[in-house]
Coordinates of C-alpha atoms and ligand atoms in Angstrom, one line a residue:
M576 CA 53.2 -23.8 -78.5
K577 CA 53.3 -21.1 -76.6
D578 CA 51.3 -17.8 -78.5
C579 CA 54.4 -15.9 -78.4
I580 CA 56.4 -18.0 -80.5
E581 CA 56.1 -17.3 -84.1
R582 CA 59.0 -20.0 -85.0
I583 CA 61.5 -21.9 -83.1
L584 CA 65.2 -20.9 -85.2
I585 CA 67.4 -23.3 -82.7
S586 CA 66.1 -25.9 -80.6
E587 CA 67.5 -27.2 -77.3
E588 CA 69.4 -30.0 -78.8
E589 CA 71.0 -27.9 -81.7
L590 CA 72.3 -25.1 -79.2
Q591 CA 73.9 -28.1 -76.7
Q592 CA 75.5 -29.8 -79.4
K593 CA 76.9 -26.1 -80.7
V594 CA 78.1 -25.1 -77.2
K595 CA 79.5 -28.6 -76.8
E596 CA 81.5 -27.6 -80.1
L597 CA 82.7 -24.6 -79.0
G598 CA 84.1 -25.5 -76.1
E599 CA 86.3 -28.4 -77.6
K600 CA 87.5 -25.8 -79.5
I601 CA 88.0 -23.3 -77.1
T602 CA 89.7 -25.8 -74.6
Q603 CA 91.9 -27.0 -77.7
D604 CA 93.2 -23.4 -78.3
Y605 CA 93.9 -22.6 -74.8
Q606 CA 95.9 -25.6 -73.7
G607 CA 98.2 -24.8 -70.7
K608 CA 96.6 -21.3 -70.5
E609 CA 94.5 -20.3 -68.4
I610 CA 91.0 -18.2 -69.1
R611 CA 89.7 -15.4 -67.8
V612 CA 85.9 -15.5 -69.2
I613 CA 84.0 -11.9 -69.2
G614 CA 80.3 -12.7 -69.7
I615 CA 78.1 -9.7 -71.0
L616 CA 75.1 -9.3 -68.9
R617 CA 72.5 -10.0 -69.3
G618 CA 72.0 -12.1 -72.4
A619 CA 75.0 -14.0 -72.5
F620 CA 74.7 -15.8 -68.3
I621 CA 72.7 -18.9 -69.8
F622 CA 75.1 -19.4 -72.9
M623 CA 77.8 -19.3 -70.6
A624 CA 77.1 -21.0 -67.7
D625 CA 76.7 -23.8 -70.5
L626 CA 79.5 -23.0 -71.9
I627 CA 82.1 -22.9 -69.5
R628 CA 81.1 -26.6 -68.4
N629 CA 82.5 -27.5 -71.6
I630 CA 85.8 -25.6 -71.5
H631 CA 88.5 -27.9 -70.0
V632 CA 91.3 -25.5 -69.0
P633 CA 91.5 -23.4 -65.7
L634 CA 89.3 -20.8 -66.0
S635 CA 88.0 -17.9 -63.6
V636 CA 84.7 -15.6 -64.5
D637 CA 84.1 -12.2 -64.3
F638 CA 81.1 -10.1 -65.9
M639 CA 80.1 -6.6 -67.2
S640 CA 77.4 -5.2 -67.9
I641 CA 77.0 -2.9 -70.5
S642 CA 74.3 0.0 -72.1
S643 CA 73.9 0.9 -75.4
Y644 CA 71.9 4.5 -75.8
G645 CA 68.9 3.9 -78.1
D646 CA 66.0 2.2 -78.4
E647 CA 65.1 -1.3 -77.0
I648 CA 65.9 -3.7 -79.9
E649 CA 68.7 -1.4 -81.8
S650 CA 71.7 -0.2 -80.0
N651 CA 73.4 2.9 -81.8
G652 CA 77.1 2.8 -81.0
I653 CA 77.2 4.7 -77.6
V654 CA 78.2 2.3 -75.6
R655 CA 77.9 2.9 -71.3
I656 CA 79.8 0.4 -68.6
L657 CA 76.9 0.2 -66.2
K658 CA 79.2 -2.9 -64.3
D659 CA 82.7 -3.0 -64.5
L660 CA 84.9 -6.0 -64.1
D661 CA 85.5 -6.7 -60.3
K662 CA 89.0 -7.6 -60.9
P663 CA 91.8 -6.5 -63.3
I664 CA 92.5 -8.2 -66.2
T665 CA 96.4 -7.4 -66.7
R666 CA 98.3 -10.0 -68.5
K667 CA 95.1 -12.6 -68.4
H668 CA 94.1 -14.4 -71.4
V669 CA 90.5 -12.8 -72.0
L670 CA 87.4 -14.5 -73.6
I671 CA 84.5 -11.9 -74.2
V672 CA 81.2 -14.2 -74.1
E673 CA 78.5 -12.7 -75.7
D674 CA 74.7 -13.5 -76.7
I675 CA 74.5 -11.9 -80.1
V676 CA 76.4 -9.8 -82.6
D677 CA 74.2 -7.5 -84.4
T678 CA 75.8 -3.9 -85.4
G679 CA 79.1 -5.0 -83.9
L680 CA 79.2 -1.7 -82.4
T681 CA 78.9 -2.8 -78.5
L682 CA 81.8 -5.6 -79.2
K683 CA 83.7 -3.1 -80.8
H684 CA 83.6 -0.9 -78.2
L685 CA 84.2 -3.4 -75.5
R686 CA 87.3 -4.9 -77.2
E687 CA 88.8 -1.4 -77.2
V688 CA 88.1 -0.5 -73.4
L689 CA 89.6 -3.7 -72.7
S690 CA 92.6 -3.9 -74.5
T691 CA 93.9 -0.9 -73.0
R692 CA 94.3 -2.5 -70.1
E693 CA 96.9 -5.2 -70.9
P694 CA 95.6 -8.7 -71.2
A695 CA 97.7 -11.0 -72.6
S696 CA 95.2 -11.7 -75.0
V697 CA 91.6 -11.1 -76.4
R698 CA 89.1 -12.9 -78.0
I699 CA 85.3 -12.9 -78.6
C700 CA 82.8 -15.8 -78.5
A701 CA 79.1 -15.3 -79.5
L702 CA 76.7 -17.3 -79.6
L703 CA 74.6 -15.9 -82.5
N704 CA 75.8 -13.5 -85.6
K705 CA 73.4 -11.1 -87.7
E706 CA 76.0 -10.8 -90.5
E707 CA 73.4 -8.6 -92.5
R708 CA 73.4 -6.1 -89.8
R709 CA 76.7 -5.1 -89.3
V710 CA 78.1 -2.0 -89.4
V711 CA 81.8 -2.9 -87.6
K712 CA 83.4 -4.3 -91.0
D713 CA 86.8 -5.1 -89.1
L714 CA 85.3 -7.2 -86.0
K715 CA 86.5 -10.8 -85.7
I716 CA 84.5 -13.2 -83.9
D717 CA 86.5 -15.8 -82.9
Y718 CA 84.4 -18.3 -81.9
L719 CA 80.7 -18.4 -83.2
G720 CA 77.8 -20.8 -82.9
F721 CA 75.5 -19.6 -85.1
N722 CA 74.8 -17.0 -88.2
I723 CA 71.3 -16.1 -88.6
P724 CA 69.0 -14.2 -90.8
N725 CA 67.9 -10.6 -89.4
Y726 CA 65.2 -11.4 -87.0
F727 CA 64.6 -10.2 -83.5
V728 CA 65.2 -13.3 -81.4
V729 CA 64.8 -14.2 -77.7
G730 CA 65.1 -16.7 -75.4
Y731 CA 67.9 -19.1 -73.9
G732 CA 69.1 -15.6 -71.8
L733 CA 68.1 -13.0 -74.9
D734 CA 65.0 -10.8 -74.1
F735 CA 62.9 -8.5 -74.9
A736 CA 62.0 -6.3 -72.3
E737 CA 63.6 -8.7 -69.8
R738 CA 61.2 -11.2 -71.0
Y739 CA 61.5 -14.8 -72.5
R740 CA 65.4 -15.3 -71.1
N741 CA 63.8 -18.9 -69.9
Y742 CA 63.1 -20.4 -72.9
P743 CA 65.8 -22.9 -73.7
F744 CA 65.7 -22.4 -77.2
I745 CA 66.2 -19.4 -79.2
F746 CA 63.0 -18.4 -81.1
V747 CA 61.4 -15.3 -83.1
L748 CA 59.1 -13.5 -81.3
K749 CA 55.7 -12.7 -83.1
P750 CA 55.8 -9.1 -83.9
E751 CA 52.8 -8.3 -81.8
Y752 CA 54.6 -9.1 -78.9
Y753 CA 57.5 -6.6 -79.6
Q754 CA 55.4 -3.9 -80.8
G755 CA 53.2 -3.8 -77.7
R756 CA 50.0 -5.0 -78.6
A757 CA 50.0 -8.5 -76.6
S758 CA 52.4 -9.4 -73.6
A759 CA 52.9 -12.5 -72.8
Ligands
IMP696 P1 75.3 -4.3 -81.1 O1 75.9 -3.4 -80.7 O2 74.2 -3.7 -82.8 O3 76.3 -5.7 -82.1 O4 74.2 -5.5 -80.4 C1 74.0 -6.5 -79.5 C2 73.4 -6.5 -78.6 O5 71.9 -5.9 -79.2 C3 73.3 -7.8 -78.0 O6 74.1 -7.7 -76.7 C4 71.6 -7.6 -77.8 O7 71.7 -7.3 -76.2 C5 71.1 -6.5 -78.6 N1 70.5 -7.6 -79.5 C6 70.4 -7.3 -80.8 N2 69.6 -8.1 -81.5 C7 69.1 -8.9 -80.6 C8 68.4 -10.1 -81.1 O8 67.6 -10.2 -82.0 N3 67.4 -9.8 -79.4 C9 67.8 -9.9 -78.7 N4 68.5 -8.9 -78.4 C10 69.4 -8.5 -79.4
MG697 MG1 73.5 -7.7 -75.1

């Protein structure tokens, strides 16, 4: 096992199984409709790529990039749009795909911003959720992969300082790797 891995939290097989289940559920719920799937860059791109291959209704994709002011492992709720959507979402059924919900501030803000653009509907699909860390109490995650404890996790698209996105599983990074004492 690689040096930087404290422990694997969700294996590749578990991820693929869950993505399949989420895709099936979304496929059922959106029968007769078309979805605009919106990926939040960059953390969600791998999850989203796998997810849409398991959704069997017509869909199109778009991306947004968001930055929260704050340090690298915690957001403070002030959200800035770095890259907006390319296409309008008026009358579209929007499905926001996010890697992880932590405080919930990012998604609360995003949902508010997108709702002003008069979409037909807005739902949220998140791979991971750290319930313990939630600040926003009324955030509904319509489709959720896994509830996880309060660990800083990386892999399968999630990063620390832009690294580790390429690992096919979700793992807990050894503390010395995010405290700057080691790098891999
Ligand atoms: P929130 O606004 O606090 O919900 O923050 C959500 C964002 O924080 C996610 O989109 C991630 O970019 C980042 N984040 C929160 N927890 C983790 C983690 O454990 N690993 C990697 N990124 C995380
Ligand atoms: Mg993110």
